[in-house]
JSON list of C-alpha atoms in Angstrom, two decimals:
[
{"chain": "A", "resi": 913, "resn": "MET", "atom": "CA", "xyz": [-119.18, 19.66, 29.96]},
{"chain": "A", "resi": 914, "resn": "ASP", "atom": "CA", "xyz": [-116.34, 18.96, 32.40]},
{"chain": "A", "resi": 915, "resn": "ARG", "atom": "CA", "xyz": [-115.34, 15.39, 31.81]},
{"chain": "A", "resi": 916, "resn": "THR", "atom": "CA", "xyz": [-112.97, 13.67, 34.26]},
{"chain": "A", "resi": 917, "resn": "LEU", "atom": "CA", "xyz": [-111.36, 10.32, 33.75]},
{"chain": "A", "resi": 918, "resn": "PRO", "atom": "CA", "xyz": [-112.39, 7.36, 35.89]},
{"chain": "A", "resi": 919, "resn": "GLN", "atom": "CA", "xyz": [-110.39, 6.66, 39.05]},
{"chain": "A", "resi": 920, "resn": "ASN", "atom": "CA", "xyz": [-108.74, 3.53, 37.67]},
{"chain": "A", "resi": 921, "resn": "ILE", "atom": "CA", "xyz": [-107.45, 5.43, 34.60]},
{"chain": "A", "resi": 922, "resn": "GLN", "atom": "CA", "xyz": [-106.15, 8.29, 36.77]},
{"chain": "A", "resi": 923, "resn": "ARG", "atom": "CA", "xyz": [-104.35, 5.79, 38.99]},
{"chain": "A", "resi": 924, "resn": "LEU", "atom": "CA", "xyz": [-102.86, 4.06, 35.92]},
{"chain": "A", "resi": 925, "resn": "VAL", "atom": "CA", "xyz": [-101.59, 7.40, 34.58]},
{"chain": "A", "resi": 926, "resn": "ARG", "atom": "CA", "xyz": [-100.01, 8.27, 37.95]},
{"chain": "A", "resi": 927, "resn": "GLU", "atom": "CA", "xyz": [-98.27, 4.88, 38.13]},
{"chain": "A", "resi": 928, "resn": "ASN", "atom": "CA", "xyz": [-97.02, 5.19, 34.55]},
{"chain": "A", "resi": 929, "resn": "ASP", "atom": "CA", "xyz": [-95.64, 8.65, 35.32]},
{"chain": "A", "resi": 930, "resn": "LYS", "atom": "CA", "xyz": [-93.94, 7.30, 38.43]},
{"chain": "A", "resi": 931, "resn": "TYR", "atom": "CA", "xyz": [-92.36, 4.46, 36.46]},
{"chain": "A", "resi": 932, "resn": "ALA", "atom": "CA", "xyz": [-91.23, 6.84, 33.71]},
{"chain": "A", "resi": 933, "resn": "ASP", "atom": "CA", "xyz": [-89.56, 9.09, 36.29]},
{"chain": "A", "resi": 934, "resn": "ALA", "atom": "CA", "xyz": [-87.85, 6.08, 37.90]},
{"chain": "A", "resi": 935, "resn": "GLU", "atom": "CA", "xyz": [-86.63, 4.85, 34.51]},
{"chain": "A", "resi": 936, "resn": "ALA", "atom": "CA", "xyz": [-85.22, 8.30, 33.64]},
{"chain": "A", "resi": 937, "resn": "TYR", "atom": "CA", "xyz": [-83.44, 8.47, 37.00]},
{"chain": "A", "resi": 938, "resn": "SER", "atom": "CA", "xyz": [-82.04, 4.96, 36.51]},
{"chain": "A", "resi": 939, "resn": "SER", "atom": "CA", "xyz": [-80.74, 5.91, 33.07]},
{"chain": "A", "resi": 940, "resn": "LYS", "atom": "CA", "xyz": [-79.10, 9.04, 34.48]},
{"chain": "A", "resi": 941, "resn": "ILE", "atom": "CA", "xyz": [-77.40, 7.06, 37.27]},
{"chain": "A", "resi": 942, "resn": "SER", "atom": "CA", "xyz": [-76.26, 4.38, 34.81]},
{"chain": "A", "resi": 943, "resn": "THR", "atom": "CA", "xyz": [-74.66, 7.03, 32.59]},
{"chain": "A", "resi": 944, "resn": "GLY", "atom": "CA", "xyz": [-72.90, 8.53, 35.61]},
{"chain": "A", "resi": 945, "resn": "ASN", "atom": "CA", "xyz": [-71.58, 5.10, 36.60]},
{"chain": "A", "resi": 946, "resn": "GLN", "atom": "CA", "xyz": [-70.22, 4.50, 33.11]},
{"chain": "A", "resi": 947, "resn": "VAL", "atom": "CA", "xyz": [-68.43, 7.85, 33.12]},
{"chain": "A", "resi": 948, "resn": "ALA", "atom": "CA", "xyz": [-66.98, 7.19, 36.58]},
{"chain": "A", "resi": 949, "resn": "GLN", "atom": "CA", "xyz": [-65.74, 3.75, 35.53]},
{"chain": "A", "resi": 950, "resn": "TRP", "atom": "CA", "xyz": [-64.11, 5.21, 32.43]},
{"chain": "A", "resi": 951, "resn": "HIS", "atom": "CA", "xyz": [-62.31, 7.90, 34.48]},
{"chain": "A", "resi": 952, "resn": "GLN", "atom": "CA", "xyz": [-61.22, 5.35, 37.06]},
{"chain": "A", "resi": 953, "resn": "SER", "atom": "CA", "xyz": [-59.76, 3.08, 34.38]},
{"chain": "A", "resi": 954, "resn": "LYS", "atom": "CA", "xyz": [-57.87, 6.04, 32.89]},
{"chain": "A", "resi": 955, "resn": "PHE", "atom": "CA", "xyz": [-56.46, 6.97, 36.31]},
{"chain": "A", "resi": 956, "resn": "GLN", "atom": "CA", "xyz": [-55.33, 3.38, 36.87]},
{"chain": "A", "resi": 957, "resn": "GLN", "atom": "CA", "xyz": [-53.75, 3.16, 33.42]},
{"chain": "A", "resi": 958, "resn": "ALA", "atom": "CA", "xyz": [-51.82, 6.35, 34.12]},
{"chain": "A", "resi": 959, "resn": "GLY", "atom": "CA", "xyz": [-50.58, 4.91, 37.42]},
{"chain": "A", "resi": 960, "resn": "ARG", "atom": "CA", "xyz": [-52.46, 7.45, 39.49]},
{"chain": "A", "resi": 961, "resn": "GLY", "atom": "CA", "xyz": [-55.05, 5.19, 41.06]},
{"chain": "A", "resi": 962, "resn": "PHE", "atom": "CA", "xyz": [-56.89, 6.07, 44.24]},
{"chain": "A", "resi": 963, "resn": "ASP", "atom": "CA", "xyz": [-54.53, 4.14, 46.51]},
{"chain": "A", "resi": 964, "resn": "CYS", "atom": "CA", "xyz": [-54.22, 6.40, 49.55]},
{"chain": "A", "resi": 965, "resn": "SER", "atom": "CA", "xyz": [-52.49, 3.94, 51.86]},
{"chain": "A", "resi": 966, "resn": "VAL", "atom": "CA", "xyz": [-50.11, 5.31, 54.44]},
{"chain": "A", "resi": 967, "resn": "GLY", "atom": "CA", "xyz": [-46.45, 4.33, 54.09]},
{"chain": "A", "resi": 968, "resn": "GLU", "atom": "CA", "xyz": [-44.20, 2.84, 56.75]},
{"chain": "A", "resi": 969, "resn": "LYS", "atom": "CA", "xyz": [-43.25, 6.25, 58.11]},
{"chain": "A", "resi": 970, "resn": "GLY", "atom": "CA", "xyz": [-46.83, 7.53, 58.09]},
{"chain": "A", "resi": 971, "resn": "LEU", "atom": "CA", "xyz": [-47.90, 10.60, 56.20]},
{"chain": "A", "resi": 972, "resn": "ARG", "atom": "CA", "xyz": [-45.34, 12.58, 54.27]},
{"chain": "A", "resi": 973, "resn": "GLN", "atom": "CA", "xyz": [-44.08, 15.21, 56.72]},
{"chain": "A", "resi": 974, "resn": "ASP", "atom": "CA", "xyz": [-42.31, 17.42, 54.20]},
{"chain": "A", "resi": 975, "resn": "ALA", "atom": "CA", "xyz": [-44.76, 20.19, 53.31]},
{"chain": "A", "resi": 976, "resn": "SER", "atom": "CA", "xyz": [-42.60, 21.36, 50.41]},
{"chain": "A", "resi": 977, "resn": "ALA", "atom": "CA", "xyz": [-42.92, 17.92, 48.81]},
{"chain": "A", "resi": 978, "resn": "ILE", "atom": "CA", "xyz": [-46.68, 18.34, 48.54]},
{"chain": "A", "resi": 979, "resn": "GLN", "atom": "CA", "xyz": [-47.53, 20.39, 45.49]},
{"chain": "A", "resi": 980, "resn": "ARG", "atom": "CA", "xyz": [-49.32, 23.70, 45.91]},
{"chain": "A", "resi": 981, "resn": "ASN", "atom": "CA", "xyz": [-51.65, 22.83, 43.02]},
{"chain": "A", "resi": 982, "resn": "PRO", "atom": "CA", "xyz": [-52.09, 19.07, 43.21]},
{"chain": "A", "resi": 983, "resn": "THR", "atom": "CA", "xyz": [-52.61, 17.45, 39.84]},
{"chain": "A", "resi": 984, "resn": "SER", "atom": "CA", "xyz": [-53.98, 14.09, 40.87]},
{"chain": "A", "resi": 985, "resn": "ALA", "atom": "CA", "xyz": [-56.60, 12.97, 43.33]},
{"chain": "A", "resi": 986, "resn": "LYS", "atom": "CA", "xyz": [-53.93, 11.15, 45.35]},
{"chain": "A", "resi": 987, "resn": "ASP", "atom": "CA", "xyz": [-51.98, 14.40, 45.80]},
{"chain": "A", "resi": 988, "resn": "MET", "atom": "CA", "xyz": [-55.13, 16.21, 46.91]},
{"chain": "A", "resi": 989, "resn": "ILE", "atom": "CA", "xyz": [-55.96, 13.47, 49.41]},
{"chain": "A", "resi": 990, "resn": "GLU", "atom": "CA", "xyz": [-52.40, 13.42, 50.73]},
{"chain": "A", "resi": 991, "resn": "GLN", "atom": "CA", "xyz": [-52.36, 17.21, 51.09]},
{"chain": "A", "resi": 992, "resn": "GLU", "atom": "CA", "xyz": [-55.69, 17.19, 52.94]},
{"chain": "A", "resi": 993, "resn": "LEU", "atom": "CA", "xyz": [-54.47, 14.46, 55.30]},
{"chain": "A", "resi": 994, "resn": "TYR", "atom": "CA", "xyz": [-51.24, 16.37, 55.97]},
{"chain": "A", "resi": 995, "resn": "VAL", "atom": "CA", "xyz": [-53.11, 19.60, 56.80]},
{"chain": "A", "resi": 996, "resn": "ALA", "atom": "CA", "xyz": [-55.60, 17.73, 59.03]},
{"chain": "A", "resi": 997, "resn": "ASP", "atom": "CA", "xyz": [-52.73, 15.96, 60.81]},
{"chain": "A", "resi": 998, "resn": "ARG", "atom": "CA", "xyz": [-50.98, 19.28, 61.50]},
{"chain": "A", "resi": 999, "resn": "ALA", "atom": "CA", "xyz": [-54.22, 20.85, 62.77]},
{"chain": "A", "resi": 1000, "resn": "VAL", "atom": "CA", "xyz": [-54.81, 17.96, 65.17]},
{"chain": "A", "resi": 1001, "resn": "LYS", "atom": "CA", "xyz": [-51.26, 18.22, 66.49]},
{"chain": "A", "resi": 1002, "resn": "VAL", "atom": "CA", "xyz": [-51.55, 21.99, 67.06]},
{"chain": "A", "resi": 1003, "resn": "GLU", "atom": "CA", "xyz": [-54.89, 21.55, 68.85]},
{"chain": "A", "resi": 1004, "resn": "ARG", "atom": "CA", "xyz": [-53.52, 18.71, 71.01]},
{"chain": "A", "resi": 1005, "resn": "LYS", "atom": "CA", "xyz": [-50.47, 20.79, 71.95]},
{"chain": "A", "resi": 1006, "resn": "ALA", "atom": "CA", "xyz": [-52.63, 23.77, 72.96]},
{"chain": "A", "resi": 1007, "resn": "ARG", "atom": "CA", "xyz": [-54.89, 21.57, 75.09]},
{"chain": "A", "resi": 1008, "resn": "LEU", "atom": "CA", "xyz": [-51.89, 19.97, 76.81]},
{"chain": "A", "resi": 1009, "resn": "ARG", "atom": "CA", "xyz": [-50.40, 23.39, 77.55]},
{"chain": "A", "resi": 1010, "resn": "GLU", "atom": "CA", "xyz": [-53.71, 24.55, 79.11]},
{"chain": "A", "resi": 1011, "resn": "LEU", "atom": "CA", "xyz": [-53.95, 21.36, 81.17]},
{"chain": "A", "resi": 1012, "resn": "LEU", "atom": "CA", "xyz": [-50.42, 21.77, 82.51]},
{"chain": "A", "resi": 1013, "resn": "GLU", "atom": "CA", "xyz": [-51.04, 25.42, 83.39]},
{"chain": "A", "resi": 1014, "resn": "ARG", "atom": "CA", "xyz": [-54.21, 24.48, 85.32]},
{"chain": "A", "resi": 1015, "resn": "GLU", "atom": "CA", "xyz": [-52.35, 21.73, 87.15]},
{"chain": "A", "resi": 1016, "resn": "VAL", "atom": "CA", "xyz": [-49.53, 24.13, 88.12]},
{"chain": "A", "resi": 1017, "resn": "VAL", "atom": "CA", "xyz": [-52.04, 26.59, 89.57]},
{"chain": "A", "resi": 1018, "resn": "GLN", "atom": "CA", "xyz": [-53.86, 23.80, 91.43]},
{"chain": "A", "resi": 1019, "resn": "TYR", "atom": "CA", "xyz": [-50.56, 22.42, 92.79]},
{"chain": "A", "resi": 1020, "resn": "GLU", "atom": "CA", "xyz": [-49.49, 25.88, 94.00]},
{"chain": "A", "resi": 1021, "resn": "MET", "atom": "CA", "xyz": [-52.86, 26.35, 95.75]},
{"chain": "A", "resi": 1022, "resn": "GLU", "atom": "CA", "xyz": [-52.50, 23.00, 97.51]},
{"chain": "A", "resi": 1023, "resn": "LEU", "atom": "CA", "xyz": [-48.99, 23.91, 98.65]},
{"chain": "A", "resi": 1024, "resn": "ASN", "atom": "CA", "xyz": [-50.19, 27.35, 99.85]},
{"chain": "A", "resi": 1025, "resn": "ASP", "atom": "CA", "xyz": [-52.92, 25.66, 101.90]},
{"chain": "A", "resi": 1026, "resn": "MET", "atom": "CA", "xyz": [-50.18, 23.64, 103.63]},
{"chain": "A", "resi": 1027, "resn": "GLY", "atom": "CA", "xyz": [-48.10, 26.79, 104.18]},
{"chain": "A", "resi": 1028, "resn": "LEU", "atom": "CA", "xyz": [-45.54, 25.92, 101.51]},
{"chain": "A", "resi": 1029, "resn": "ALA", "atom": "CA", "xyz": [-44.56, 27.58, 98.24]},
{"chain": "A", "resi": 1030, "resn": "ILE", "atom": "CA", "xyz": [-42.60, 26.86, 95.09]},
{"chain": "A", "resi": 1031, "resn": "ALA", "atom": "CA", "xyz": [-39.32, 28.71, 94.73]},
{"chain": "A", "resi": 1032, "resn": "LYS", "atom": "CA", "xyz": [-39.36, 30.62, 91.43]},
{"chain": "A", "resi": 1033, "resn": "ASN", "atom": "CA", "xyz": [-36.48, 32.26, 89.61]},
{"chain": "A", "resi": 1034, "resn": "ARG", "atom": "CA", "xyz": [-37.05, 35.99, 89.17]},
{"chain": "A", "resi": 1035, "resn": "ASP", "atom": "CA", "xyz": [-34.21, 36.47, 86.67]}
]
């Protein structure tokens, strides 16, 4: 004989399972928070806190001063910011160069329409 539980008991079991899952997740998150707090306190005690403020002169511009294998999180953050800064500058420079080249061509076309030309050195 196939015996099923009443609806109210099935609902109670589902709710209890849901609460047990939530409690296990909460315990896991709490443990992770405790570990993170411990690591953060150790970093601060060692003087290597997560202070990634930019100095008066901005980011450190000397690439050799940034270690190849950063040992602290601050070094990794500083290295990433330096590389991102350089990439932005290279991209900006390329875009400016393209813009100037387009403007030169447009200016020459406007002068040609008026019957004028720019004198260029052929040396």
